[in-house]
Amino acid sequence: MLFDGNIAGKKILLHACCGPCSLGAIEPLLDDGGVITLFYYNPCIMDGEFERRLEAISTVAERYSLPLVVPPHDYSAYLSYALDYSALKEGGERCTLCFSDRLNGAAEYAAENGFDMFTTTLTVSPHKDFRRIFSIGDKLSDEYGVPFLPRDFKKRDGFLRSTRLSRELGIYRQSFCGCEFSLPSEVKS
């Protein structure tokens, strides 16, 4: 149940992976008249890193006067399904499971709290497969009865805008996905 129509006045739950990516998605949604609530649900992000990103998304929420929902963080829940895929490169099956987990959390929250639709900032990144994300969102949309808004936020310079605005705000901009398996080699050593 993909929704690609008019979003003016619609309550949108925006799954937010981090502050910088949120900056690439918020303005296009606001420009189209969407009413946004940020949903920072990311069990995949390791402890310590999670808090740094929470501080950044909090700054973004404050800048745009948006509500921010932060469910309890449980990295061990992520490890329970990701550990078997730890040797895989970023972008593989581990990431699909992770996208599904995060979008499932958003779809469930959207259904339980009367949102008109849900979407995600994951598509701001040029490293994320928007088709896979849309497919997961569509499946969850059918399951929870809340439309998924399929927006590829990297289009129309979304990624560049997110980079520029995060510098302007002076917020933390990470160099990796967030899980320990995606840490850059220079950080691991």
Short mmCIF file of C-alpha atoms in Angstrom, two decimals:
data_model
loop_
_atom_site.label_atom_id
_atom_site.label_comp_id
_atom_site.label_asym_id
_atom_site.label_seq_id
_atom_site.Cartn_x
_atom_site.Cartn_y
_atom_site.Cartn_z
CA MET A 1 0.00 0.00 0.00
CA LEU A 2 2.39 2.65 -1.26
CA PHE A 3 1.13 6.23 -1.03
CA ASP A 4 2.38 8.62 -3.65
CA GLY A 5 -0.32 11.29 -3.59
CA ASN A 6 -0.87 14.61 -1.87
CA ILE A 7 0.53 14.68 1.67
CA ALA A 8 -0.73 18.15 2.65
CA GLY A 9 -2.12 18.01 6.17
CA LYS A 10 -1.25 14.32 6.56
CA LYS A 11 0.34 13.09 9.81
CA ILE A 12 3.63 11.47 8.78
CA LEU A 13 5.81 9.35 11.02
CA LEU A 14 9.34 9.88 9.73
CA HIS A 15 11.70 7.11 10.82
CA ALA A 16 14.95 8.99 11.42
CA CYS A 17 18.25 7.11 11.31
CA CYS A 18 20.24 10.21 12.29
CA GLY A 19 20.24 13.99 12.36
CA PRO A 20 22.06 14.60 9.06
CA CYS A 21 19.82 12.29 7.02
CA SER A 22 16.76 13.85 8.64
CA LEU A 23 17.88 17.21 7.29
CA GLY A 24 17.58 15.80 3.77
CA ALA A 25 14.00 14.64 4.32
CA ILE A 26 12.27 17.15 6.59
CA GLU A 27 12.16 20.20 4.32
CA PRO A 28 10.76 18.36 1.27
CA LEU A 29 8.00 16.88 3.44
CA LEU A 30 7.25 20.23 5.08
CA ASP A 31 7.28 21.96 1.67
CA ASP A 32 4.59 19.49 0.56
CA GLY A 33 2.49 20.27 3.65
CA GLY A 34 3.22 17.13 5.68
CA VAL A 35 2.85 17.17 9.46
CA ILE A 36 5.95 15.35 10.71
CA THR A 37 6.83 13.46 13.85
CA LEU A 38 10.39 12.14 14.03
CA PHE A 39 10.83 8.52 15.15
CA TYR A 40 14.37 7.69 16.26
CA TYR A 41 14.20 3.90 16.39
CA ASN A 42 17.58 2.33 15.64
CA PRO A 43 18.44 -0.76 17.69
CA CYS A 44 21.26 -1.41 15.18
CA ILE A 45 23.29 1.56 16.38
CA MET A 46 25.86 0.54 18.96
CA ASP A 47 25.93 2.05 22.42
CA GLY A 48 27.83 5.33 22.60
CA GLU A 49 27.18 6.00 18.92
CA PHE A 50 23.44 5.87 19.59
CA GLU A 51 23.71 8.70 22.10
CA ARG A 52 25.83 10.88 19.78
CA ARG A 53 23.23 10.51 17.05
CA LEU A 54 20.39 11.11 19.50
CA GLU A 55 21.95 14.44 20.40
CA ALA A 56 22.13 15.36 16.69
CA ILE A 57 18.52 14.35 15.94
CA SER A 58 17.38 16.25 19.03
CA THR A 59 19.04 19.39 17.65
CA VAL A 60 17.26 18.86 14.32
CA ALA A 61 13.89 18.31 16.02
CA GLU A 62 14.38 21.52 17.98
CA ARG A 63 15.37 23.49 14.87
CA TYR A 64 12.15 22.52 13.09
CA SER A 65 9.95 22.38 16.23
CA LEU A 66 9.08 18.75 15.53
CA PRO A 67 8.03 16.11 18.04
CA LEU A 68 10.67 13.43 18.57
CA VAL A 69 9.76 9.90 19.68
CA VAL A 70 12.63 7.81 21.07
CA PRO A 71 11.68 4.21 21.96
CA PRO A 72 13.99 2.33 24.35
CA HIS A 73 17.31 1.40 22.78
CA ASP A 74 18.25 -2.30 22.80
CA TYR A 75 21.38 -3.11 20.81
CA SER A 76 21.25 -6.71 22.02
CA ALA A 77 17.96 -7.16 20.10
CA TYR A 78 19.80 -6.19 16.91
CA LEU A 79 22.68 -8.55 17.68
CA SER A 80 20.20 -11.41 18.18
CA TYR A 81 19.53 -11.48 14.43
CA ALA A 82 22.59 -9.74 12.98
CA LEU A 83 25.42 -11.69 14.57
CA ASP A 84 25.04 -14.60 12.13
CA TYR A 85 25.60 -12.10 9.28
CA SER A 86 28.46 -10.16 10.86
CA ALA A 87 31.01 -11.19 8.22
CA LEU A 88 28.91 -9.86 5.33
CA LYS A 89 29.75 -6.56 3.68
CA GLU A 90 27.47 -3.60 4.27
CA GLY A 91 24.50 -3.66 1.91
CA GLY A 92 23.80 -7.39 2.18
CA GLU A 93 21.30 -9.55 4.05
CA ARG A 94 22.23 -8.09 7.45
CA CYS A 95 21.20 -4.66 6.20
CA THR A 96 17.92 -6.00 4.79
CA LEU A 97 17.09 -7.47 8.21
CA CYS A 98 18.06 -4.20 9.86
CA PHE A 99 15.92 -2.09 7.47
CA SER A 100 13.01 -4.46 8.11
CA ASP A 101 13.41 -4.19 11.88
CA ARG A 102 13.52 -0.39 11.89
CA LEU A 103 10.68 0.04 9.42
CA ASN A 104 8.61 -2.53 11.31
CA GLY A 105 9.04 -0.44 14.46
CA ALA A 106 7.90 2.65 12.56
CA ALA A 107 4.92 0.93 10.92
CA GLU A 108 3.77 -0.51 14.23
CA TYR A 109 4.10 2.84 16.01
CA ALA A 110 2.30 4.62 13.15
CA ALA A 111 -0.60 2.15 13.29
CA GLU A 112 -0.91 2.34 17.08
CA ASN A 113 -0.80 6.14 17.16
CA GLY A 114 -3.10 7.22 14.31
CA PHE A 115 -0.57 8.36 11.71
CA ASP A 116 -1.74 8.71 8.11
CA MET A 117 1.51 7.25 6.77
CA PHE A 118 5.13 6.48 7.56
CA THR A 119 8.41 6.85 5.69
CA THR A 120 12.15 6.84 6.41
CA THR A 121 15.25 8.98 6.10
CA LEU A 122 17.26 5.89 5.07
CA THR A 123 16.81 6.85 1.40
CA VAL A 124 18.86 10.06 1.85
CA SER A 125 22.04 7.99 1.79
CA PRO A 126 23.55 7.14 -1.59
CA HIS A 127 24.71 3.88 0.05
CA LYS A 128 21.19 2.57 0.71
CA ASP A 129 19.07 0.73 -1.88
CA PHE A 130 15.84 2.71 -2.05
CA ARG A 131 14.05 -0.05 -4.02
CA ARG A 132 14.70 -2.56 -1.23
CA ILE A 133 13.53 -0.02 1.36
CA PHE A 134 10.36 0.71 -0.64
CA SER A 135 9.63 -3.01 -0.95
CA ILE A 136 9.97 -3.50 2.81
CA GLY A 137 7.82 -0.41 3.49
CA ASP A 138 5.12 -1.64 1.11
CA LYS A 139 4.99 -5.08 2.77
CA LEU A 140 4.76 -3.55 6.25
CA SER A 141 2.17 -1.09 5.03
CA ASP A 142 -0.08 -3.98 4.03
CA GLU A 143 0.58 -5.74 7.34
CA TYR A 144 -0.18 -2.73 9.56
CA GLY A 145 -2.73 -0.92 7.40
CA VAL A 146 -0.77 2.34 7.30
CA PRO A 147 0.49 3.58 3.90
CA PHE A 148 4.22 3.82 3.29
CA LEU A 149 5.34 7.02 1.57
CA PRO A 150 7.98 6.00 -1.00
CA ARG A 151 10.30 8.99 -1.22
CA ASP A 152 13.87 8.76 -2.45
CA PHE A 153 15.14 11.71 -0.46
CA LYS A 154 18.58 11.73 -2.07
CA LYS A 155 16.92 13.09 -5.22
CA ARG A 156 16.79 16.84 -5.80
CA ASP A 157 20.10 17.18 -3.93
CA GLY A 158 18.74 15.73 -0.68
CA PHE A 159 22.06 14.18 0.30
CA LEU A 160 23.97 17.39 -0.50
CA ARG A 161 21.41 19.44 1.43
CA SER A 162 21.76 17.14 4.44
CA THR A 163 25.54 17.52 4.36
CA ARG A 164 25.41 21.30 4.07
CA LEU A 165 22.76 21.78 6.77
CA SER A 166 24.48 19.44 9.23
CA ARG A 167 27.67 21.52 8.86
CA GLU A 168 25.69 24.73 9.37
CA LEU A 169 24.11 23.34 12.54
CA GLY A 170 27.41 21.90 13.74
CA ILE A 171 25.85 18.51 14.45
CA TYR A 172 27.63 15.18 14.53
CA ARG A 173 27.91 13.57 11.09
CA GLN A 174 28.91 9.92 11.31
CA SER A 175 31.21 8.05 8.91
CA PHE A 176 29.51 4.66 9.17
CA CYS A 177 26.09 3.02 9.32
CA GLY A 178 26.03 2.64 13.09
CA CYS A 179 26.47 -1.05 13.81
CA GLU A 180 29.83 -2.44 14.85
CA PHE A 181 30.01 -4.56 11.68
CA SER A 182 30.08 -1.45 9.49
CA LEU A 183 32.81 0.42 11.36
CA PRO A 184 35.42 1.82 8.95
CA SER A 185 38.76 0.01 9.18
CA GLU A 186 40.54 3.16 10.41
CA VAL A 187 38.12 3.27 13.40
CA LYS A 188 38.44 -0.46 14.18
CA SER A 189 42.21 -0.32 14.61
#
